[in-house]
Coordinates of C-alpha atoms in Angstrom, one line a residue:
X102 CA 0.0 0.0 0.0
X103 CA 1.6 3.3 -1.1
X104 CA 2.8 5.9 2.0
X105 CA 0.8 9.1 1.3
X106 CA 2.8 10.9 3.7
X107 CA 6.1 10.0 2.5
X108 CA 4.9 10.9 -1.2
X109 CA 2.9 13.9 0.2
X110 CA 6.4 15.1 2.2
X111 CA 8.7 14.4 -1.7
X112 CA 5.7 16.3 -3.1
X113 CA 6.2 19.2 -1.1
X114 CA 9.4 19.3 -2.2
X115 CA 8.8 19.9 -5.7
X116 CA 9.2 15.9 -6.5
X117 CA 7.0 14.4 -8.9
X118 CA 6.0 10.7 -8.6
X119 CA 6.1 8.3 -11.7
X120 CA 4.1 5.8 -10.3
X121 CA 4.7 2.4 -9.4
X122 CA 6.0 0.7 -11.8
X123 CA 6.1 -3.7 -11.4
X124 CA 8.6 -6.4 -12.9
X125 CA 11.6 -7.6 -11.1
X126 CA 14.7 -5.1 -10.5
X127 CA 17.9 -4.9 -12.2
X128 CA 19.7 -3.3 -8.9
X129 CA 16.8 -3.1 -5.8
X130 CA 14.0 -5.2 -5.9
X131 CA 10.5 -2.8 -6.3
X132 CA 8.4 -5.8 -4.9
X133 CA 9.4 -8.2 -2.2
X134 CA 7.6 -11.2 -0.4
X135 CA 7.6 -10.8 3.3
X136 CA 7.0 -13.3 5.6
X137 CA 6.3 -12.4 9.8
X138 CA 6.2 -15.4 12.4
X139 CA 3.8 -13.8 15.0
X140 CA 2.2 -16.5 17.2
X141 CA 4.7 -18.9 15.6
X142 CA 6.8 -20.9 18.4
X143 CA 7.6 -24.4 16.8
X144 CA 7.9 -26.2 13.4
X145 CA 4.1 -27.4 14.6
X146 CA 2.5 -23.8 14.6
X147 CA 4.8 -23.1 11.5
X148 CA 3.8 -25.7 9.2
X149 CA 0.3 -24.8 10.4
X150 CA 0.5 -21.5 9.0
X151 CA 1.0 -22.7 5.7
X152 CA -1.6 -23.5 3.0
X153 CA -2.9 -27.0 2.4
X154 CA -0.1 -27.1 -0.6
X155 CA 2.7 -26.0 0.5
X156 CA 2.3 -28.5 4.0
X157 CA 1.8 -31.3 1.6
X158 CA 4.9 -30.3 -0.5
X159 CA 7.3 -29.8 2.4
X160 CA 6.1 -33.3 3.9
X161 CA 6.4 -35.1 0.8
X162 CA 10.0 -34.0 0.5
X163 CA 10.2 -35.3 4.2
X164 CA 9.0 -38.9 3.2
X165 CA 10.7 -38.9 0.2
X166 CA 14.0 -38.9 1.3
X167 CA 15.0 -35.4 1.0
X168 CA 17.3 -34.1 3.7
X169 CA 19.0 -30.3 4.3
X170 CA 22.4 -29.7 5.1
X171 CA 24.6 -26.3 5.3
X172 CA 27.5 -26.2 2.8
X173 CA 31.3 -25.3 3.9
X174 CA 33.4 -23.3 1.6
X175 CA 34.7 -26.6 0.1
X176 CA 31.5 -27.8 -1.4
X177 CA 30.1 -24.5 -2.6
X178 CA 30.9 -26.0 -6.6
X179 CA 28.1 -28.2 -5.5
X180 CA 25.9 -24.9 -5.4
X181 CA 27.3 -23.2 -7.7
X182 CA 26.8 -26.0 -10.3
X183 CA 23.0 -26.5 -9.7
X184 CA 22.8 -22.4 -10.1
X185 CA 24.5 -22.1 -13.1
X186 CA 22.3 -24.7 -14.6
X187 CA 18.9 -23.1 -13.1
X188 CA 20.6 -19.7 -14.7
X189 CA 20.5 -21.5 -18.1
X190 CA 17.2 -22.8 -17.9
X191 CA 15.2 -19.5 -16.8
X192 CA 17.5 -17.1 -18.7
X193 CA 19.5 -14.5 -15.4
X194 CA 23.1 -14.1 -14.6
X195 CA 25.1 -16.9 -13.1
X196 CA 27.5 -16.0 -10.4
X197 CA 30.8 -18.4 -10.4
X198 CA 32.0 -20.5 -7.5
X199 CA 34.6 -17.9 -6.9
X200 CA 32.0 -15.5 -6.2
X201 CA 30.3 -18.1 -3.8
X202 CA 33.4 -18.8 -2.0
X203 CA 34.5 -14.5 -1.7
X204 CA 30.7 -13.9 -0.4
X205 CA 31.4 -16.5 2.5
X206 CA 34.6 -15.1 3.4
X207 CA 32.7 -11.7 3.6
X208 CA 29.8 -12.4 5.3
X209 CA 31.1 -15.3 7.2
X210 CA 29.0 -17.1 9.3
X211 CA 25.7 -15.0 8.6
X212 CA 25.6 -16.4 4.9
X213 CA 23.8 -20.1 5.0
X214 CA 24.4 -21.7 1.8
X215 CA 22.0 -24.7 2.2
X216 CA 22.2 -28.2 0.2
X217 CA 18.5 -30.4 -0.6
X218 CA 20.1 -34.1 -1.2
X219 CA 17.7 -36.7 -2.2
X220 CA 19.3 -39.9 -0.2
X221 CA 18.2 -42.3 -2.3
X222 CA 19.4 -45.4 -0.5
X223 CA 17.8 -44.6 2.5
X224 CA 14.5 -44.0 0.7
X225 CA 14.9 -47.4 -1.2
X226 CA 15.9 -49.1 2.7
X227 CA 12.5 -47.8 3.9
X228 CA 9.9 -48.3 1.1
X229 CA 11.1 -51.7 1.0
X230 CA 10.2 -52.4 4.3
X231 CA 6.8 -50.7 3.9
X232 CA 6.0 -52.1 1.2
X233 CA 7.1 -56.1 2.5
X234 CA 5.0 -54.9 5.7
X235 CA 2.0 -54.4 3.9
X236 CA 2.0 -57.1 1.7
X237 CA 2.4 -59.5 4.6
X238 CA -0.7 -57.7 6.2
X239 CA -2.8 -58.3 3.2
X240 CA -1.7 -62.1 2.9
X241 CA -2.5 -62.4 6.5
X242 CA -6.2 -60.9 5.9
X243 CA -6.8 -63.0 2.6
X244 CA -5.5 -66.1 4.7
X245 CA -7.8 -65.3 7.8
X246 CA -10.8 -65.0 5.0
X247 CA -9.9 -67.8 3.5
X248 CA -9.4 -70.1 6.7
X249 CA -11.9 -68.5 8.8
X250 CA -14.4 -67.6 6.5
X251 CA -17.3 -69.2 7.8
X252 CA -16.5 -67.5 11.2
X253 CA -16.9 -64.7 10.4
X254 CA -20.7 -62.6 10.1
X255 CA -21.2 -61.1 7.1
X256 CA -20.4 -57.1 8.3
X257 CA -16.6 -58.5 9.3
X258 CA -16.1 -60.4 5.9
X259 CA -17.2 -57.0 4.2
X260 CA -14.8 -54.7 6.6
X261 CA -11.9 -56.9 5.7
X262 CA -12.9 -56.6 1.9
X263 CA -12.3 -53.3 2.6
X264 CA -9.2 -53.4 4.2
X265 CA -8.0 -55.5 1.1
X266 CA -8.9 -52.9 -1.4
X267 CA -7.2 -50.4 1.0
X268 CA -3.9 -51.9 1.4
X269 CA -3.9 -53.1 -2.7
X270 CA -4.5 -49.6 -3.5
X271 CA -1.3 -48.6 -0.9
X272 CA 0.9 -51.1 -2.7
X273 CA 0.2 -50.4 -6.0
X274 CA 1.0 -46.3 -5.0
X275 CA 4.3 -48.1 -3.3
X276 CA 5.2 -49.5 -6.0
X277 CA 5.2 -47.0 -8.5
X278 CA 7.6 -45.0 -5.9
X279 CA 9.8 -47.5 -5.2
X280 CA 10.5 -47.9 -9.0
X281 CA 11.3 -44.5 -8.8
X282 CA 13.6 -45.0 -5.9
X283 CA 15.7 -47.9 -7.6
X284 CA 15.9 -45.8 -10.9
X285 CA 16.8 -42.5 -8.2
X286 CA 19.6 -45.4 -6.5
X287 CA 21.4 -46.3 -9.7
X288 CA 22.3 -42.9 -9.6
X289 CA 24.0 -42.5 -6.3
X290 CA 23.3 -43.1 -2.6
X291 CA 22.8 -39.2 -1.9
X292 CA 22.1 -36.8 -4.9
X293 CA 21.8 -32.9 -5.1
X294 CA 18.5 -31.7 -6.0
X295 CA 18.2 -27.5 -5.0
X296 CA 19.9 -25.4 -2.9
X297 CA 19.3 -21.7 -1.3
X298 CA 21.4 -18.9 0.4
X299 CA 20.5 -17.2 3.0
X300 CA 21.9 -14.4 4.7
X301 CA 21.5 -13.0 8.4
X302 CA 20.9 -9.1 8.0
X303 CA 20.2 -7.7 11.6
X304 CA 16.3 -7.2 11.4
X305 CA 16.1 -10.1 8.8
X306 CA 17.1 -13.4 7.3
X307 CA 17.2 -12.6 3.6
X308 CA 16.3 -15.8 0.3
X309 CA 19.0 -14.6 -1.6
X310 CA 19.3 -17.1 -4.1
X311 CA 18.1 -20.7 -5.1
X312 CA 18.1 -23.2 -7.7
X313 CA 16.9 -26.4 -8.1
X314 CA 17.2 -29.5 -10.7
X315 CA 14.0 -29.5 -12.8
X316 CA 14.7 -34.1 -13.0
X317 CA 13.9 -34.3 -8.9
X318 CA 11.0 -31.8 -9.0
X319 CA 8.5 -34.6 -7.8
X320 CA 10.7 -34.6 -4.8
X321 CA 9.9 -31.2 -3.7
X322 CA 13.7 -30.3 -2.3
X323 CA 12.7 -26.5 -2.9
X324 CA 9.4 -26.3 -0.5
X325 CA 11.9 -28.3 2.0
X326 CA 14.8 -25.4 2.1
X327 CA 12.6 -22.7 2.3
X328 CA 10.9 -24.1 5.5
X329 CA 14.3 -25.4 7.1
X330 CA 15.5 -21.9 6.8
X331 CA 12.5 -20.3 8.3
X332 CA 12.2 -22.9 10.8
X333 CA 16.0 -23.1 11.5
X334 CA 16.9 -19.3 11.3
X335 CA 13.7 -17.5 12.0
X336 CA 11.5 -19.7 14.0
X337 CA 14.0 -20.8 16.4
X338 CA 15.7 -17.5 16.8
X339 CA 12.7 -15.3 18.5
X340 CA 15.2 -12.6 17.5
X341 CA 14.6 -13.0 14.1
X342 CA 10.9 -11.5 13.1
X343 CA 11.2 -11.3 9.2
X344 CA 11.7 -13.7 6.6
X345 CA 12.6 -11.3 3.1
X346 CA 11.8 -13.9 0.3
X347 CA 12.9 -11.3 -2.2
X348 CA 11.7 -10.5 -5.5
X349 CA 8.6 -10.8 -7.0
X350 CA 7.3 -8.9 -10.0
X351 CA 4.5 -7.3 -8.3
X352 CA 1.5 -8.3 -10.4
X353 CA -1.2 -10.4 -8.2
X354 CA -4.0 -10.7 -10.7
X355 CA -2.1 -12.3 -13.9
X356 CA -2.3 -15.7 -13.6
X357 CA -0.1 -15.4 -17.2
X358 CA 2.6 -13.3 -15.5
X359 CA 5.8 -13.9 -16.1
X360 CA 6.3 -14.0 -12.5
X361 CA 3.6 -16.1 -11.7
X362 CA 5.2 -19.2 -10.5
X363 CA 7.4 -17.5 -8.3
X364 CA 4.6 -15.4 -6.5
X365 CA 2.6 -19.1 -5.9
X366 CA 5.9 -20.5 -4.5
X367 CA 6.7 -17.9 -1.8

């Protein structure tokens, strides 16, 4: 919402406003997405704050193996590779790993560059055991029916009909992600999928700068580092109020904005 009486105070200067223009900036951002944390305590109240969507994304990255770690200086190529190649894909400015590694040595311990990996062979471990968990339920209950049919009064043989259906339905869903999981494996045990710097100013924790690999997007890495760092540098620092996710292009009503995506995400 526009200051009148900062405008009204230029104004009686002899100023003349030009309006309010919208798109991203080329040096200072006209529009930025600010996130509070009033009555926010705990990842709990946190991840209640969010909408339906975004809860959903950052707990699928939880169950699907996606964990957050904070780089040193010696694996900021790591970061620097995955932003480079997001660079590519969306068309802005790269910055090299040298850059990476002289912003650390400036800003020291108040820039978090933060790593999503995928660890794909702990995913595999435990969606194997889900899924030989559940098919050893459903054999029990098709065994039970089959032994113990005529124990059983009708309502009981319907429930466990039920329960079949259920649990065929859960390990045809398991299925599907452990294929994805073997394929994710034969890549490596832990993979890079996104990464995000952050950077402690002394009213604010600032997004700086992401990018993510478009091939693990299922995975929802991205949804997972912006909460971490919230949660992590905001939520659990009461001295930390603000959360700038930076730019966005200003425009709320174009769904075809070019800026679109980026406004639903933050």
């Amino acid at each position: 919402v526009p200051d009148t009486m900062i405008l009204d105070a230029y104004r009686s200067c002899g100023w003349k406003h030009q309006g309010f223009d919208t798109g991203y900036g080329k040096v200072v951002n006209r529009w930025n997405w600010i996130r509070t944390f009033d009555g926010i305590k705990d990842e709990k109240t946190l991840l209640a704050s969010y909408k339906p969507r975004t809860r959903w994304s950052v707990n699928r990255a939880k169950t699907s193996g996606v964990q957050i770690r904070e780089l040193t200086a010696d694996d900021l190529g790591m970061f620097a590779n995955i932003e480079q190649k997001t660079a590519r894909r969306r068309g802005f400015t790269a910055r090299d790993e040298n850059y990476y590694r002289r912003f650390k040595e400036t800003f020291g311990s108040r820039a978090h560059f933060m790593l999503a990996e995928i660890h794909a062979g702990e995913l595999l471990t435990r969606l194997t055991a889900e899924y030989d968990k559940l098919a050893e339920r459903l054999d029990l209950l098709k065994t039970g029916e089959k032994h113990l049919g005529t124990l059983y009064r009708k309502g009981d043989t319907s429930r466990i009909k039920r329960q079949e259906d259920d649990i065929t339905r859960n390990l045809t869903a398991m299925e599907h992600r452990l294929n994805e999981a073997r394929a994710l494996a034969s890549r490596g045990s832990v993979i890079p999928a996104a990464c995000a710097l952050f950077v402690e100013h002394r009213r604010e924790i600032v997004y700086l700068t992401a990018g993510a690999l478009p091939e693990y997007r299922s995975y929802q890495a991205p949804a997972l580092l912006v909460h971490e760092g919230m949660l992590r540098l905001c939520v659990n620092r009461s001295r930390m109020p603000r959360f700038n996710m930076y730019g966005i292009t200003g425009v709320f009503n174009d769904p075809d904005d070019e800026g679109r995506g980026v406004l639903e995400f933050k």
